[in-house]
Backbone as a ProteinNet text record, in pm:
[ID]
protein_1_A
[PRIMARY]
MGSNHGFSRLALVASDTDRAQEAAAELAGVHDWVPMAQADAVVVLGGDGFMLHTLHAMLDAGAILPAYGLNLGTVGFLMNRYRSGSRILDKVNRSRSIAIAPLRMEAVTQTGVRHVACAINEVSLLRETRQTAKIEVSVDERIRIKELVCDGVLVATPAGSTAYNLSANGPILPLDSQLLALTPISPFRPRRWRGAILPDRSTIRLRVNEPDKRPVSAVADQKEFRDIAEVSLEIAGDSELTLLFDPGHALDERIVAEQFLA
[TERTIARY]
116.4	11.2	94.2	49.5	129.7	74.9	117.1	70.7	-69.5	-118.4	-232.1	-360.6	-335	-450.9	-586.2	-600.6	-735.5	-803.5	-695.6	-738	-805.8	-906.4	-963.4	-972.3	-1016.9	-1054.8	-929	-845.6	-745.2	-748.5	-706.3	-710.9	-536.8	-545.2	-379.6	-379.6	-292.2	-238.9	-109.8	-69.3	42.7	95	234.1	281.9	289.3	319.4	266.2	426.7	525.7	646.7	633.7	718	701.9	679.3	789.5	811.7	699.1	634.9	489.5	416.8	369.9	264.8	277.9	394.8	415.4	361.7	413.9	402.9	220.2	159.5	30.3	-58.8	-24	-52.2	-21.4	82.7	84.2	7.5	11.2	-82.4	-247.2	-287.6	-425.3	-504	-425.1	-474.6	-485.2	-384.8	-379.7	-470.9	-536	-632.9	-765.4	-875	-987.1	-966.5	-896	-889.1	-1054.8	-1036.5	-1183	-1121.1	-1215.2	-1189.2	-1157.6	-1090.1	-1033.8	-1163.5	-1256.9	-1373	-1414.7	-1361.3	-1432.2	-1323.7	-1187.9	-1071.6	-1044.9	-970.5	-921	-801.5	-736.4	-612.5	-565.2	-441	-409.2	-249.3	-233.5	-86.6	-56	73.8	130	249.2	226.6	359.1	416.1	514.5	634.3	753.9	782.5	891.5	847.4	957.5	917.2	830.1	802	798.6	634	614.1	488.1	414.2	453.7	425.2	370.3	455.9	437.2	293.3	300	184.1	37.1	68	-95.3	-108.2	-19.1	-66.1	-111.4	-90.7	-116.3	-238.6	-290.2	-402.3	-515	-467.1	-590.7	-586.8	-436.3	-527.4	-607.9	-596.9	-675.7	-823.1	-836.9	-990.8	-1003.9	-944.7	-1027.2	-1034.5	-975.9	-1000.9	-864.8	-832.8	-678.2	-692.6	-620.4	-588.6	-452.6	-450.4	-295.7	-217.8	-118	-46.1	86.5	61.5	164.6	255.7	359.3	433.5	493.1	508.1	605.7	729.5	883.2	923.7	945.8	926	940.6	977.7	1044.5	1138.6	1255	1321.1	1469.1	1513.2	1468.3	1513.6	1450.8	1305.6	1225.5	1247.3	1300.2	1302.8	1174	1073.2	948.2	866.4	931.7	843.6	912.9	862.7	897.3	953.8	1017.4	1065.4	960.2	973.1	891.3	942.2	829.4	870.5	738.7	786.5	681.3	617	481	425.6	394.6	398	377.3	221.2	189.2	60.7	67.7	-24.7	-52.1	-81.8	-217.3	-305.5	-247.2	-203.8	-102.1	-2.9	73.2	183.3	156.7	64.6	-55	-71.5	-139.8	-177.8	-78.1	19.8	118.9	244.9	207.7	293.5	294.2	371	362.2	336.1	278.4	242.8	330.8	374.8	431.1	351.7	288.2	228.6	341.3	296.6	358.6	246.1	284.3	183.5	293.8	200	264.8	255.6	332.9	348.4	212.5	174.2	41.1	146	127.5	172	76.8	73.8	14.9	98.9	70.5	167.9	96.9	174.4	113.8	159.3	150.9	192.7	226.9	317.5	353.2	200.4	99.3	-4.2	-143.9	-94.2	-191.2	-231.6	-255.2	-310.5	-265.8	-370	-322.7	-349.9	-236.3	-248.2	-208.7	-289.5	-270.6	-237	-122.5	-101.8	-16	-15.1	45	147.8	254.4	390.8	412.9	422	465.6	620.3	706.5	845.5	911.8	870.1	914.6	865.4	859.4	853.6	972.7	1015	1145.6	1137.6	1164.1	1202.1	1296.5	1255.5	1387.3	1375.3	1496.6	1511.8	1458.3	1409	1383	1447.2	1522.3	1614.1	1794.5	1861.4	1999	2033.7	1958.8	1956.6	1971.9	2077.3	2050.4	1894.9	1861.1	1726.2	1760.5	1697.2	1734.5	1586.4	1601.5	1485.8	1498.4	1384.3	1362.5	1326.3	1399.3	1325.6	1292.3	1158.9	1116.9	1038.6	1065.1	1023.3	935.6	824.3	716.7	724.2	705.3	676.8	802.9	931	1026.2	1136	1172.4	1287.8	1423	1460.1	1590.5	1686.6	1642.2	1764.8	1679.2	1746.6	1685.8	1675.4	1819.6	1817.1	1917.5	1863.8	1920.1	1960.9	2069.5	2141.9	2128	2076.5	2093.9	2044.7	2021.9	1957	1827.8	1807.1	1676.9	1698.5	1591.2	1542.4	1455.9	1474.2	1377.6	1305.1	1236.9	1194.6	1118.9	1187.8	1150.3	1088.9	1006	980.6	1073	1038	1125	1135.4	1012	990	1055.3	1055.3	1120.6	1278.1	1348.1	1453.3	1580.1	1527.2	1624.3	1629.8	1530	1489.5	1603.9	1553.5	1591.4	1702.3	1639.2	1703.1	1836.5	1839.7	1971.4	2059.5	2042.2	2126.4	2173.6	2057.3	2115.2	2184.2	2250.4	2337.2	2253.5	2110.9	2040.6	2041	2019.8	2016.8	1918.3	1933.5	1846	1761.7	1642.2	1546.8	1461.3	1497.3	1384.6	1246.9	1192.4	1033.3	946.4	991.3	918.8	952.1	1046.2	1160.7	1026	943.3	871.7	960.7	1021.7	1109.5	1102	1149	1165.4	1320.1	1337.5	1499.6	1446.7	1507.4	1525.7	1667	1667.6	1794.8	1833.9	1937	1931.5	1989.1	1968.7	2018.3	2135.7	2273.6	2352.4	2378.6	2371.7	2391.3	2500.9	2483.5	2579	2636.3	2522.3	2512.4	2378.6	2411.9	2537.2	2626	2748.6	2806.9	2836	2831.7	2861.7	2700.4	2600	2489.7	2472.2	2403.5	2395.9	2261.8	2162.5	2041.1	1979.2	1836.9	1804.9	1726.7	1731.9	1627	1549.8	1401.1	1311.5	1204.2	1133.9	1026.2	925	828.3	739.2	644.1	604	485.1	508.5	670.9	701.5	619.7	600	535.9	651.1	666.9	754.6	728.8	794.2	746.9	881.6	860.7	954	937.2	988.5	932.5	1065.9	990.5	1103.7	1122.2	1258.2	1292.1	1294.5	1296.8	1306.4	1249.7	1120.4	1080.5	1036.3	1039.8	1032.8	1159.3	1286.4	1418.4	1470.4	1430.2	1453.6	1347	1287.3	1169.9	1187.9	1092.5	1124.2	963.4	1008	873.9	885.3	750.8	745	687.9	772.4	732.2	680.9	545.4	538.9	532	635.6	657.5	679.7	561.5	595.2	476	415.6	362.2	392.1	413.1	479.1	400.3	431.3	357.9	443.1	488.3	542.6	548.3	636.5	634	573.9	649.6	604.6	656.7	561.8	622.1	622.5	583.9	570.6	510.8	567.8	498.1	515.1	398.7	368.9	351.7	422.9	440.1	435.3	334.9	294	256	289	242.9	88.1	40.8	-111.6	-181.6	-159.9	-205.1	-362.1	-419.4	-552.7	-524.7	-453.5	-410.4	-306.7	-312.9	-180.4	-222.1	-100.8	-118.9	-26.5	-62.9	17.9	52.2	220.4	258.5	287.9	288.4	316.7	411.2	493	616.9	593.8	686.8	724.3	801.7	779.5	859.2	988.3	1055.8	1192.9	1240.6	1168.1	1221.8	1309.4	1377	1464	1500.1	1378.6	1379.9	1454.5	1505.7	1588.4	1707.2	1754.8	1870	1917.2	1793.6	1855.2	1881.1	1827.3	1827	1949.2	2005.7	2144	2251.5	2247.1	2354.9	2344.3	2227	2275.1	2303.6	2328.1	2437.6	2587.4	2612.6	2792.2	2797.1	2694.3	2769.7	2852.2	2930.9	3041.6	2988.3
-116	-3.4	124	217.8	327.5	445.1	578.7	674.6	731.1	860.9	911	795.1	768.9	646.1	703.5	826.9	888.5	859	871.8	824.7	968	972.2	1056	1076.6	970.1	951.3	872.5	960.1	883.2	869.8	786.2	723.3	732.7	805.9	812.5	761.9	692.1	615.5	617.9	629	675.7	618	576.9	505	585.4	531.5	605.2	677.8	711.4	798.4	880.8	975.5	1123.3	1189.2	1132.1	1193	1175.8	1050.9	1018.8	1076.1	1116.1	1166.1	1333.2	1410	1540.4	1549.3	1441.3	1448.2	1429.4	1356.4	1345	1445.8	1558.4	1670.2	1744.3	1760.7	1839	1837.6	1696.7	1633.1	1656.8	1673.4	1670.6	1750.8	1869.5	2034	2030.9	1944.2	1942.5	1834.7	1752.1	1703.1	1615.1	1631	1599.6	1401.3	1379.3	1247.1	1187.2	1022	947	820.7	738.8	630.8	514.9	421.9	314.1	251.8	274.6	172.5	240	359.8	456.4	490.7	456.2	511.9	424.5	503.4	447.1	392.4	459.8	404.3	487.8	419.8	469.3	510.9	629.7	655	659.7	560	531.7	624	673.9	734.6	622.1	632	561.1	427.1	355.3	269.7	167.9	86.5	-67.6	-117.2	-125	-213.5	-186.5	-39.3	1.5	-5	12.1	-34.5	-183	-294.4	-422.7	-471.7	-366.4	-383.3	-357.6	-216.1	-178	-279	-346.2	-434.4	-567.1	-628.7	-721.2	-686.1	-567.5	-531.1	-531.9	-497.6	-474	-644.3	-706.5	-882.3	-970.7	-896.3	-961.2	-936.6	-798.7	-713.1	-774.8	-838.4	-869.7	-760.6	-605.4	-500.7	-423.9	-484.2	-445.4	-315.2	-206.7	-89	-64	-0.6	49.4	130.1	116	177.3	261	390.3	464.9	532.1	461.4	486.6	641	693	796.6	796.5	782.9	706.1	845.7	777.8	867.5	765.2	651.4	546.3	557.6	429.5	424.1	365.1	259.7	219.9	264.3	268.8	284.2	222.2	94	48	44.6	52.6	9.4	149.8	231.9	396.5	495.7	575.9	726.9	849.3	918.9	1022.7	1100.7	1163	1231	1397.1	1473.9	1611.8	1692.1	1777	1837.9	1950	1972.1	2079.2	2036.9	1887	1855.3	1813.7	1823.6	1807.3	1648.7	1627.3	1454.8	1400.8	1458.3	1385.5	1353.1	1457.5	1488	1367.3	1342.3	1272.3	1086	1066.2	954	899.7	1019	1007.5	968.1	1025.9	1026.7	900.1	820.9	685.8	595.4	513.4	367.3	283.6	174.4	63.7	-45.2	-131.8	-219.3	-343.3	-479.5	-544.3	-669	-674.7	-819.1	-911.2	-1014.2	-1136.2	-1206.3	-1194.6	-1275.1	-1371	-1481.1	-1625	-1687.2	-1770	-1822.5	-1993	-1978.3	-2070.6	-2151.3	-2288.9	-2404.4	-2464.5	-2442	-2502	-2629.7	-2731.7	-2844.7	-2871.7	-2894.3	-2912.1	-3059	-3086.7	-3219	-3261.2	-3204.1	-3265.8	-3252.1	-3209.5	-3239.9	-3121.9	-3010.2	-2870.4	-2797.3	-2748.8	-2686.6	-2526.1	-2438.4	-2298.9	-2251.8	-2175.2	-2093.2	-1953.3	-1854.3	-1767.3	-1691.7	-1596.4	-1503.4	-1456.9	-1432.3	-1336.7	-1242.4	-1131.6	-1039	-1054.4	-1049.1	-1085.3	-1226.5	-1291	-1418.4	-1526.7	-1663.9	-1764.5	-1803.8	-1827.8	-1867.8	-1990.9	-2119.4	-2214.3	-2203.6	-2193.6	-2191.6	-2278.9	-2309.2	-2396	-2361.8	-2446.3	-2387.7	-2424.8	-2510.3	-2520.3	-2501.9	-2593.5	-2575.2	-2667.2	-2763.4	-2870.4	-2814.8	-2857.6	-2803.1	-2885.1	-2786	-2832.3	-2929	-3031.9	-3094.4	-3118.1	-3057.8	-3017.8	-3102.2	-3156.2	-3208.9	-3096.3	-3073.6	-2959.6	-3063.9	-2971.3	-3050.1	-2923.1	-2912.2	-2814.3	-2914	-2856.4	-2924.6	-3043.9	-3088	-3245.2	-3348.7	-3270.6	-3362.5	-3302	-3426.6	-3367.3	-3340.7	-3204.6	-3161.3	-3192.6	-3149	-3198	-3271.9	-3382.2	-3489.5	-3441.1	-3389	-3331.4	-3249.4	-3094.7	-2998.1	-2984.1	-2986.3	-2929	-2818.5	-2732.6	-2593.3	-2532.4	-2378.9	-2335.6	-2283.1	-2321.5	-2295.2	-2246.6	-2216	-2201.9	-2095.6	-2018.7	-1899.5	-1946.7	-1851.7	-1850.3	-1692.5	-1594.7	-1474.4	-1433.9	-1353.1	-1293.3	-1183.9	-1120.2	-981.2	-900.9	-857.9	-769.3	-796.7	-924.3	-948.7	-982.4	-968.4	-1013.7	-918.7	-819	-703.5	-719.3	-790.9	-788.8	-918	-995.6	-1110	-1221.6	-1209.7	-1317.8	-1255.3	-1122.5	-1056.9	-1086	-1092.6	-1060.7	-1223.3	-1274.7	-1458.5	-1494.3	-1375.9	-1392.3	-1471.9	-1437.4	-1422.3	-1358.8	-1396	-1272.9	-1194.3	-1069	-973.1	-959.9	-977.3	-994	-861.2	-800.9	-755.4	-733.6	-648.5	-639	-755.5	-703.9	-728.1	-880.1	-940.6	-1040.7	-1191.9	-1193.1	-1321.8	-1442	-1431.4	-1492.1	-1537.5	-1665.5	-1660.4	-1697.6	-1644.7	-1704	-1776.1	-1917.7	-2016.5	-1998.7	-1994.7	-1946.8	-2031.1	-2090	-2153.1	-2066.7	-2072.4	-1983.7	-2084.9	-2035.3	-2102.1	-2278.6	-2295.1	-2431.5	-2502	-2612	-2720.5	-2794.2	-2859	-2970.8	-2972.6	-2957.3	-2985.9	-2828.7	-2827.1	-2731.4	-2603	-2656.7	-2569.4	-2529.3	-2540.7	-2545.7	-2388.8	-2287	-2161.6	-2114.2	-2225.7	-2177.8	-2179.1	-2161.2	-2131	-2015.6	-1993.7	-1920.1	-1956.5	-1935.7	-2017.2	-1950.7	-1994.3	-1903.7	-1904.5	-1813.5	-1788.4	-1879.3	-1963.9	-2079.9	-2173.3	-2192.8	-2301.4	-2355.1	-2478.3	-2509.9	-2591.9	-2511.2	-2575.1	-2613.3	-2751.1	-2865.2	-2824.7	-2795.9	-2822	-2891.4	-3020	-3121.3	-3133.5	-3150.7	-3164.2	-3283.2	-3330.9	-3434.8	-3428.1	-3533	-3585.2	-3441.4	-3412.5	-3285.6	-3303.3	-3436.7	-3470.5	-3415.4	-3448.1	-3396.8	-3287.1	-3240.3	-3118.1	-2990.5	-2981.4	-2892.4	-2767.4	-2748.8	-2611	-2527.2	-2400.3	-2301.4	-2254.6	-2181.8	-2140.5	-2001.3	-1876.8	-1757	-1710.2	-1649.1	-1592.4	-1426.2	-1381.9	-1236.2	-1245.1	-1163	-1188.4	-1286.2	-1353.8	-1440.5	-1574.1	-1628.2	-1787.5	-1894.4	-1988.1	-2089.7	-2233.1	-2260.2	-2368.3	-2500.6	-2589.7	-2733.1	-2801.4	-2728	-2758.8	-2907.2	-3003.7	-3100.7	-3065.1	-2982.4	-2944.8	-2811.6	-2750.9	-2635	-2657	-2588.7	-2615.7	-2448.6	-2380.7	-2271.7	-2235.1	-2139.7	-2083.3	-1986.2	-1913.6	-1736.8	-1732.8	-1654.2	-1611.6	-1521.5	-1579.4	-1499.7	-1420.9	-1491.1	-1409.6	-1287.9	-1260.3	-1148.4	-1076.2	-1041.8	-936.3	-811.1	-765.4	-639.6	-486.6	-416.3	-282.5	-192.6	-164.2	-39.1	74.5	164.2	305.4	376.5	410.1	459.8	586	679.9	800.6	767.8	828	798.4	813.5	905	927	849.2	760.3	681.2	609.9	534.3	443.6	351	261.4	152.7	56.7	49.9	-64.4	-39	120.8	144.3	90.4	137.8	110.6	-49	-126.7	-281.3	-314.8	-237.8	-277.8	-234.9	-89.4	-42.5	-116.8	-196.1	-249.5	-406.7	-447.2	-526.1	-523.5	-378	-342.6	-314.5	-287.1	-219.4	-303.2	-222.5	-317.1	-300.2
5	-18.8	10.6	-52.5	-46	13.5	-75.6	34.9	15.5	119.3	57.2	94.2	249.7	269.7	279.2	296.1	328.9	473.2	569.5	709.2	765.3	855.1	873.3	1034	1068.3	1227.7	1293.3	1375	1432.8	1595.9	1634.8	1804	1824.9	1964.9	2036.4	2168.4	2180.2	2263.5	2298.1	2450.9	2483.9	2618.9	2638.1	2733.6	2857.7	2972.5	3088.8	3107.1	3035.4	3040.7	3053.2	3127.5	3118.8	2964.7	2897.8	2741.5	2698.8	2685.7	2611.2	2673.3	2776.3	2840.1	2793.5	2822.1	2748.9	2628.2	2524.7	2351	2370.6	2450	2431.1	2457.4	2550.7	2614.1	2478.4	2445.4	2317.1	2194.1	2165.9	2044.7	2072.2	2210	2236.1	2184.6	2095.3	2102.9	1928.3	1870.7	1716.4	1632.2	1702.6	1608.7	1712	1613.6	1718.9	1692.4	1865.7	1831.2	1868.6	1837.4	1843.9	1933.6	2022.8	2051	1935.6	2006	1915.4	1802.1	1907.3	1870.3	1705.5	1716.8	1603.9	1493.7	1528.2	1461.9	1309.3	1211.4	1134.8	1112.4	1220.6	1260.6	1379.3	1450	1557.9	1589.6	1657.9	1660.7	1794.3	1793.7	1920.2	1952.8	2089.3	2142.7	2270.7	2219.4	2328.7	2235.4	2286	2189.1	2176.9	2119.3	2086.7	2159.2	2277.7	2393.2	2388.6	2413	2408.4	2271.9	2145	1994.1	1998	2054	2100.2	2160.4	2287	2380	2345.8	2221	2164.6	2074.2	2014	1884.7	1954.3	2069.6	2141	2172.5	2211.5	2309.8	2157.6	2037.4	1927.6	1893.2	1856.9	1868.5	1926	2063	2190.5	2165.2	2128.6	2136.6	1982.2	1871.6	1749.8	1675.2	1669.9	1640.8	1581.3	1451.2	1413.4	1347	1378.7	1311.3	1259.7	1178.2	1118.6	1228.1	1257.5	1370.9	1324.6	1346.7	1350.9	1465.1	1471.6	1608.1	1601.9	1706.5	1725.9	1839.9	1807.9	1895.2	2037.4	2145.4	2259.5	2388	2313.2	2423.5	2365	2408.1	2382	2232.2	2223.5	2049.5	1939.6	1965.1	1842.9	1700.4	1684.7	1550.9	1483.2	1555.9	1460.6	1469.8	1529.5	1531.8	1478.8	1437.6	1357.7	1439.2	1374.1	1454	1514.8	1666.5	1663.9	1654.5	1589.8	1574.7	1628.6	1711.5	1790.4	1703.1	1728.6	1607.2	1513	1465.7	1302.9	1312.8	1173.6	1136.8	1106	1246.6	1247.4	1129.9	1089.5	1024.4	878.9	838.2	694.4	695.2	799.3	833.3	810.6	874.8	881.2	744.8	701.8	560.8	451.2	472	381.6	405.9	476.7	536.9	443.8	450.4	382.5	482.7	428.9	520	489.7	601.9	584.7	656.9	606.8	688.9	742	880	924.1	1004.1	1005.4	1015.4	1171.6	1278.5	1381.4	1377.2	1467.5	1486.9	1564	1531	1601.8	1673.7	1820.1	1879	1952.3	1935.2	1993.5	2101.8	2246.6	2300.2	2420.4	2410.1	2503.4	2606.4	2748	2846.5	2881.2	2962	3020.4	3040.2	3114.4	3147.9	3039.2	2938.5	2796.8	2791.3	2896.7	2874.4	2742.4	2630.3	2513.5	2532.3	2508.7	2494.4	2361	2345.7	2204.8	2229	2187	2161.1	2048.4	2043.6	1922.3	1976.6	1876.3	1913.5	1773	1824.7	1705.6	1700	1780.7	1825.2	1776.8	1879.8	1881.8	1970.5	1953.6	2057.1	2098.9	2225.1	2230.1	2374.4	2316.9	2460	2544.3	2682.3	2763.6	2853.1	2926.4	3011.6	3167.5	3244.6	3347.9	3485.1	3465.5	3577.2	3524	3592.1	3563.6	3448.1	3455.7	3334.6	3207.7	3110.3	2991	2913.4	2804.6	2758.9	2645.3	2610.8	2507.6	2416.3	2294.7	2196.2	2040.9	2009	1872.7	1795.4	1670.4	1574.8	1460	1426.8	1301.4	1203	1106.4	981.9	921.1	889.4	776.9	794.8	916.6	953.9	934.3	877.5	914.6	990	1067	1206.7	1119.9	1158.6	1116.3	1197.9	1359.1	1451	1548.6	1584.7	1658.3	1798.1	1815.3	1988.5	1972.5	1965.4	2018.8	2167.9	2245.6	2378.2	2376.9	2470.8	2436.5	2601.5	2599.8	2663.8	2635.5	2535.9	2452.3	2315.4	2235.2	2093.1	2071.4	2001.9	1945.9	1796.2	1771.5	1604.4	1633.9	1560.7	1551.4	1397.6	1395.7	1299.6	1233.5	1114	1103	1214.7	1267.7	1346.9	1459.7	1506.3	1619.3	1602.5	1474.2	1486.7	1505.2	1531.8	1591.4	1731	1793.4	1968	1985.1	2081.2	2112.5	2015.3	1918.9	1813.6	1807.5	1795.7	1757.6	1868.1	1980.6	2114.7	2131.8	2072	2036.3	1937.3	1863.9	1739	1650.8	1619.7	1492.6	1405.9	1276.2	1170.9	1170.4	1111.7	1135.9	939.6	968.2	866.3	823.7	670.5	661.1	680.4	738.2	783.5	660.6	510.2	395.8	353.5	408.8	376.2	339.2	463.3	461.2	463.9	578.8	654.6	768.4	820	981.1	1008.5	1150.8	1195.4	1307.6	1266.2	1400.7	1450.4	1578.9	1628.9	1771.1	1803.6	1906.1	2017.5	2166	2246.8	2344.6	2314.2	2408.6	2375.5	2228.3	2192.4	2254.9	2274.9	2344.3	2223.7	2178.8	2063.3	1966.4	1825.6	1785.1	1797.6	1813.3	1831.9	1737.9	1616.1	1479.7	1438	1500.7	1443.9	1497.3	1408.1	1414.9	1398.3	1362	1321.8	1165.6	1184.1	1014	980.6	841.9	796	718.5	739.5	682.3	633.7	509.8	470.4	551.5	587.5	679.4	659.2	560.3	514.2	597.5	646	725.3	867.8	865.6	1021.8	1073.9	1224.7	1287.1	1430	1454.2	1566.6	1675.6	1750.6	1896.3	1961	2000.8	2101.4	2196.3	2323.9	2426.3	2497.2	2507.6	2532.8	2678.4	2771.9	2861.1	2977.4	2939.1	3001.3	3139.2	3201.4	3353.5	3420	3358	3444.1	3358.7	3249.7	3166.3	3150	3247.6	3206.6	3138.7	3024.1	2952.7	2956.6	2957.8	2940.9	2801.5	2757.8	2621.6	2659.4	2580.6	2585.7	2447.9	2443.1	2326	2354.7	2316.7	2356.5	2499.9	2586.3	2704.3	2792.2	2705	2772.4	2808.3	2923.5	2952	3002.2	2935	2969.2	3033.9	3122.8	3163.3	3173.5	3180.8	3162.3	3060	2940.4	2829.4	2739.1	2666.9	2608.8	2463.6	2425.3	2255.1	2255	2121.1	2093.8	1899	1856.1	1710.5	1664.8	1546.9	1528.7	1378.2	1369.6	1204.6	1183.4	1089.5	1069.2	1067.4	1161.4	1152.1	1085.8	961.7	829.6	836.2	921.1	920.6	1053.1	1119.8	1197.7	1164.5	1063.4	1027.2	1005.6	1082.6	1159.9	1048.5	1050	959.4	1075.2	1001	1063.5	983	975.8	913.8	937.6	809.7	802.7	731.1	788.8	716.2	612.5	489.7	364.3	398.2	484.3	490	561.6	622.9	746	724.8	630.1	571.5	655.8	670.9	759.4	676.5	561.8	506.2	539.9	534.1	557.4	728	802.9	920.7	978.6	880.1	914	863.6	740.4	708	795.8	874.2	936.2	1064.3	1128.8	1229.6	1224.6	1123.4	1078.7	1080	1069.4	1108.1	1233.9	1316.6	1448.5	1495.6	1555.7	1630.6	1775.5
[MASK]
++++++++++++++++++++++++++++++++++++++++++++++++++++++++++++++++++++++++++++++++++++++++++++++++++++++++++++++++++++++++++++++++++++++++++++++++++++++++++++++++++++++++++++++++++++++++++++++++++++++++++++++++++++++++++++++++++++++++++++++++++++++++++++++++++++++

């Protein structure tokens, strides 16, 4: 989708930080804001963490709006630069859209309880005790690694590839790449396996070996489930989200530059 969206009704949400609240107070008088239920798009004031919180809230409510972020946090990888006094409606309407699809996780506990959750950034499996985890890795119903001995493993979307995935030495993925990163966390065996880049149409299954002795939790963004036996993952194409970026945002350049930081 290009520019000139034709939005007229905007909602405004802000994190509870002083900077975001000050910006919200400044913007309160420059536009006739409406509640989320009546809006065409939402303006999000804060950092990446608050943007993810807002996107999850819309997913949970089943009312997904295009989201235009203004960075008043720390990182702001998913946000636009905040400039005071700007004509916010014009900026939102001139923005370009990037669609992102979250991961849908179905996790089964050792007692057979099933949990379903969506992750915009990543799903991670993490050992619960001092014992290393042993995880069988399957992609598209084919076992690729019979036993990954590790602290954990994660599957990241492009939106999440610069977050936990990057700190675990996983690859950075452009937002429009239609790829997933499968990244081990402190792998012990196979020693040389550094992970994989997969098409986002892939179905991934992570099964915990020796779960009684080596318990593992599953975390979908910030939502945790403990004592997991197996996790299945696939893109939730029916829950696509839209992020709005200024034309001069140079998001692609930021993705490239991030890979050369010392």
